[in-house]
């Protein structure tokens, strides 16, 4: 009797955890949708004055040589400040573009895509990025895994996850990427042995403008956009870390393509 009671208690606790996790996901999705609606309006309003600032600074820089200065040092100072204005204006423009990406909703064209091939393309590209030369990026081998996706959007998800993992590493660290099909789901896992995360960081990681990058750079929108894209594909994304210095693991779950699964089954039965 005691064993049965204990089993029921375990089942109840597990169901409670599932309900709590699902509630958090729903609340997070609603929050992201609200922020996305606001972000779209803000981005559109900011883009026009930013373009004017950048254009005026560029025009003034071209006329600096026509202005009489007391010495060349003054001219160099003015030119330096004008370039800083341009650089910061374009940096703000990049942020507003990401805000628009974050807020973009609607039907997108999807097709059956081999996730392993898509991920391989992203990894091949990142292996040529010089700043990651002292880090290892491994992709485990396996069979093709198909899902009905928008290739460009899921490629953005993979890129964000892998770059975040690489940025968390010290020199000599390793990121391992894996794609498998299990129980009708396509599973993408990105694991690293980098700086790891506290439970508090994991709790807020997918919120807009939240960033864990050690160098303090980044807009804090990459993982929020990834979360939104995966949710739009009727999938889920979660993160786990045992704590600071223990590395991290991101896992994306997407519905596997039934068409290719049926074809593979026919070949196996033949």
PDB file of N, CA, C and O in Angstrom, residues 56-83 86:
ATOM      1  N   UNK A  56      22.880  62.727 -42.371  1.00  0.00           N
ATOM      2  CA  UNK A  56      23.437  64.048 -42.085  1.00  0.00           C
ATOM      3  C   UNK A  56      24.901  63.953 -41.637  1.00  0.00           C
ATOM      4  O   UNK A  56      25.742  64.764 -42.047  1.00  0.00           O
ATOM      5  N   UNK A  57      25.196  62.968 -40.794  1.00  0.00           N
ATOM      6  CA  UNK A  57      26.582  62.796 -40.337  1.00  0.00           C
ATOM      7  C   UNK A  57      27.495  62.457 -41.505  1.00  0.00           C
ATOM      8  O   UNK A  57      28.628  62.964 -41.593  1.00  0.00           O
ATOM      9  N   UNK A  58      27.018  61.600 -42.411  1.00  0.00           N
ATOM     10  CA  UNK A  58      27.825  61.232 -43.577  1.00  0.00           C
ATOM     11  C   UNK A  58      28.050  62.447 -44.475  1.00  0.00           C
ATOM     12  O   UNK A  58      29.156  62.649 -45.003  1.00  0.00           O
ATOM     13  N   UNK A  59      27.023  63.257 -44.648  1.00  0.00           N
ATOM     14  CA  UNK A  59      27.142  64.453 -45.481  1.00  0.00           C
ATOM     15  C   UNK A  59      28.122  65.453 -44.873  1.00  0.00           C
ATOM     16  O   UNK A  59      28.955  66.036 -45.574  1.00  0.00           O
ATOM     17  N   UNK A  60      28.039  65.639 -43.556  1.00  0.00           N
ATOM     18  CA  UNK A  60      28.961  66.562 -42.888  1.00  0.00           C
ATOM     19  C   UNK A  60      30.398  66.074 -42.972  1.00  0.00           C
ATOM     20  O   UNK A  60      31.326  66.872 -43.153  1.00  0.00           O
ATOM     21  N   UNK A  61      30.598  64.765 -42.858  1.00  0.00           N
ATOM     22  CA  UNK A  61      31.958  64.229 -42.932  1.00  0.00           C
ATOM     23  C   UNK A  61      32.572  64.530 -44.291  1.00  0.00           C
ATOM     24  O   UNK A  61      33.773  64.829 -44.397  1.00  0.00           O
ATOM     25  N   UNK A  62      31.758  64.491 -45.339  1.00  0.00           N
ATOM     26  CA  UNK A  62      32.267  64.779 -46.670  1.00  0.00           C
ATOM     27  C   UNK A  62      32.606  66.249 -46.879  1.00  0.00           C
ATOM     28  O   UNK A  62      33.347  66.593 -47.810  1.00  0.00           O
ATOM     29  N   UNK A  63      32.080  67.120 -46.014  1.00  0.00           N
ATOM     30  CA  UNK A  63      32.330  68.554 -46.165  1.00  0.00           C
ATOM     31  C   UNK A  63      33.357  69.090 -45.165  1.00  0.00           C
ATOM     32  O   UNK A  63      33.633  70.293 -45.152  1.00  0.00           O
ATOM     33  N   UNK A  64      33.889  68.213 -44.330  1.00  0.00           N
ATOM     34  CA  UNK A  64      34.834  68.667 -43.304  1.00  0.00           C
ATOM     35  C   UNK A  64      36.026  69.376 -43.928  1.00  0.00           C
ATOM     36  O   UNK A  64      36.497  70.409 -43.417  1.00  0.00           O
ATOM     37  N   UNK A  65      36.540  68.847 -45.031  1.00  0.00           N
ATOM     38  CA  UNK A  65      37.735  69.433 -45.646  1.00  0.00           C
ATOM     39  C   UNK A  65      37.486  70.835 -46.194  1.00  0.00           C
ATOM     40  O   UNK A  65      38.436  71.590 -46.414  1.00  0.00           O
ATOM     41  N   UNK A  66      36.201  71.177 -46.405  1.00  0.00           N
ATOM     42  CA  UNK A  66      35.882  72.502 -46.939  1.00  0.00           C
ATOM     43  C   UNK A  66      35.828  73.562 -45.845  1.00  0.00           C
ATOM     44  O   UNK A  66      35.813  74.759 -46.113  1.00  0.00           O
ATOM     45  N   UNK A  67      35.783  73.117 -44.582  1.00  0.00           N
ATOM     46  CA  UNK A  67      35.679  74.037 -43.453  1.00  0.00           C
ATOM     47  C   UNK A  67      37.082  74.417 -42.976  1.00  0.00           C
ATOM     48  O   UNK A  67      37.990  73.580 -42.939  1.00  0.00           O
ATOM     49  N   UNK A  68      37.238  75.688 -42.610  1.00  0.00           N
ATOM     50  CA  UNK A  68      38.538  76.177 -42.149  1.00  0.00           C
ATOM     51  C   UNK A  68      38.693  75.877 -40.657  1.00  0.00           C
ATOM     52  O   UNK A  68      37.861  76.278 -39.849  1.00  0.00           O
ATOM     53  N   UNK A  69      39.739  75.113 -40.282  1.00  0.00           N
ATOM     54  CA  UNK A  69      40.028  74.811 -38.886  1.00  0.00           C
ATOM     55  C   UNK A  69      41.363  75.460 -38.506  1.00  0.00           C
ATOM     56  O   UNK A  69      42.199  75.740 -39.353  1.00  0.00           O
ATOM     57  N   UNK A  70      41.517  75.649 -37.206  1.00  0.00           N
ATOM     58  CA  UNK A  70      42.770  76.242 -36.739  1.00  0.00           C
ATOM     59  C   UNK A  70      43.952  75.318 -37.005  1.00  0.00           C
ATOM     60  O   UNK A  70      45.044  75.768 -37.296  1.00  0.00           O
ATOM     61  N   UNK A  71      43.744  74.027 -36.898  1.00  0.00           N
ATOM     62  CA  UNK A  71      44.819  73.079 -37.223  1.00  0.00           C
ATOM     63  C   UNK A  71      44.190  71.746 -37.621  1.00  0.00           C
ATOM     64  O   UNK A  71      42.977  71.536 -37.514  1.00  0.00           O
ATOM     65  N   UNK A  72      45.043  70.833 -38.089  1.00  0.00           N
ATOM     66  CA  UNK A  72      44.559  69.522 -38.547  1.00  0.00           C
ATOM     67  C   UNK A  72      43.971  68.694 -37.413  1.00  0.00           C
ATOM     68  O   UNK A  72      43.105  67.844 -37.644  1.00  0.00           O
ATOM     69  N   UNK A  73      44.441  68.933 -36.198  1.00  0.00           N
ATOM     70  CA  UNK A  73      43.936  68.158 -35.063  1.00  0.00           C
ATOM     71  C   UNK A  73      42.443  68.385 -34.873  1.00  0.00           C
ATOM     72  O   UNK A  73      41.677  67.447 -34.602  1.00  0.00           O
ATOM     73  N   UNK A  74      42.001  69.655 -35.028  1.00  0.00           N
ATOM     74  CA  UNK A  74      40.576  69.946 -34.893  1.00  0.00           C
ATOM     75  C   UNK A  74      39.769  69.217 -35.963  1.00  0.00           C
ATOM     76  O   UNK A  74      38.680  68.689 -35.685  1.00  0.00           O
ATOM     77  N   UNK A  75      40.308  69.198 -37.182  1.00  0.00           N
ATOM     78  CA  UNK A  75      39.618  68.522 -38.285  1.00  0.00           C
ATOM     79  C   UNK A  75      39.482  67.025 -37.978  1.00  0.00           C
ATOM     80  O   UNK A  75      38.424  66.416 -38.185  1.00  0.00           O
ATOM     81  N   UNK A  76      40.548  66.421 -37.454  1.00  0.00           N
ATOM     82  CA  UNK A  76      40.519  64.993 -37.137  1.00  0.00           C
ATOM     83  C   UNK A  76      39.509  64.689 -36.031  1.00  0.00           C
ATOM     84  O   UNK A  76      38.827  63.659 -36.064  1.00  0.00           O
ATOM     85  N   UNK A  77      39.422  65.569 -35.046  1.00  0.00           N
ATOM     86  CA  UNK A  77      38.468  65.370 -33.954  1.00  0.00           C
ATOM     87  C   UNK A  77      37.047  65.402 -34.484  1.00  0.00           C
ATOM     88  O   UNK A  77      36.211  64.537 -34.148  1.00  0.00           O
ATOM     89  N   UNK A  78      36.741  66.399 -35.336  1.00  0.00           N
ATOM     90  CA  UNK A  78      35.391  66.508 -35.903  1.00  0.00           C
ATOM     91  C   UNK A  78      35.062  65.273 -36.731  1.00  0.00           C
ATOM     92  O   UNK A  78      33.969  64.703 -36.633  1.00  0.00           O
ATOM     93  N   UNK A  79      36.024  64.836 -37.565  1.00  0.00           N
ATOM     94  CA  UNK A  79      35.794  63.659 -38.400  1.00  0.00           C
ATOM     95  C   UNK A  79      35.550  62.411 -37.540  1.00  0.00           C
ATOM     96  O   UNK A  79      34.693  61.592 -37.843  1.00  0.00           O
ATOM     97  N   UNK A  80      36.303  62.282 -36.447  1.00  0.00           N
ATOM     98  CA  UNK A  80      36.151  61.126 -35.548  1.00  0.00           C
ATOM     99  C   UNK A  80      34.758  61.099 -34.927  1.00  0.00           C
ATOM    100  O   UNK A  80      34.088  60.053 -34.881  1.00  0.00           O
ATOM    101  N   UNK A  81      34.289  62.262 -34.461  1.00  0.00           N
ATOM    102  CA  UNK A  81      32.971  62.317 -33.836  1.00  0.00           C
ATOM    103  C   UNK A  81      31.858  62.049 -34.849  1.00  0.00           C
ATOM    104  O   UNK A  81      30.853  61.391 -34.530  1.00  0.00           O
ATOM    105  N   UNK A  82      32.020  62.518 -36.055  1.00  0.00           N
ATOM    106  CA  UNK A  82      31.019  62.267 -37.086  1.00  0.00           C
ATOM    107  C   UNK A  82      30.939  60.775 -37.410  1.00  0.00           C
ATOM    108  O   UNK A  82      29.850  60.222 -37.619  1.00  0.00           O
ATOM    109  N   UNK A  83      32.094  60.125 -37.459  1.00  0.00           N
ATOM    110  CA  UNK A  83      32.093  58.682 -37.717  1.00  0.00           C
ATOM    111  C   UNK A  83      31.451  57.924 -36.563  1.00  0.00           C
ATOM    112  O   UNK A  83      30.748  56.928 -36.764  1.00  0.00           O
ATOM    113  N   UNK A  86      27.751  58.128 -36.993  1.00  0.00           N
ATOM    114  CA  UNK A  86      27.300  57.175 -38.019  1.00  0.00           C
ATOM    115  C   UNK A  86      27.283  55.746 -37.491  1.00  0.00           C
ATOM    116  O   UNK A  86      26.309  55.011 -37.674  1.00  0.00           O
TER     117      UNK A  86
END
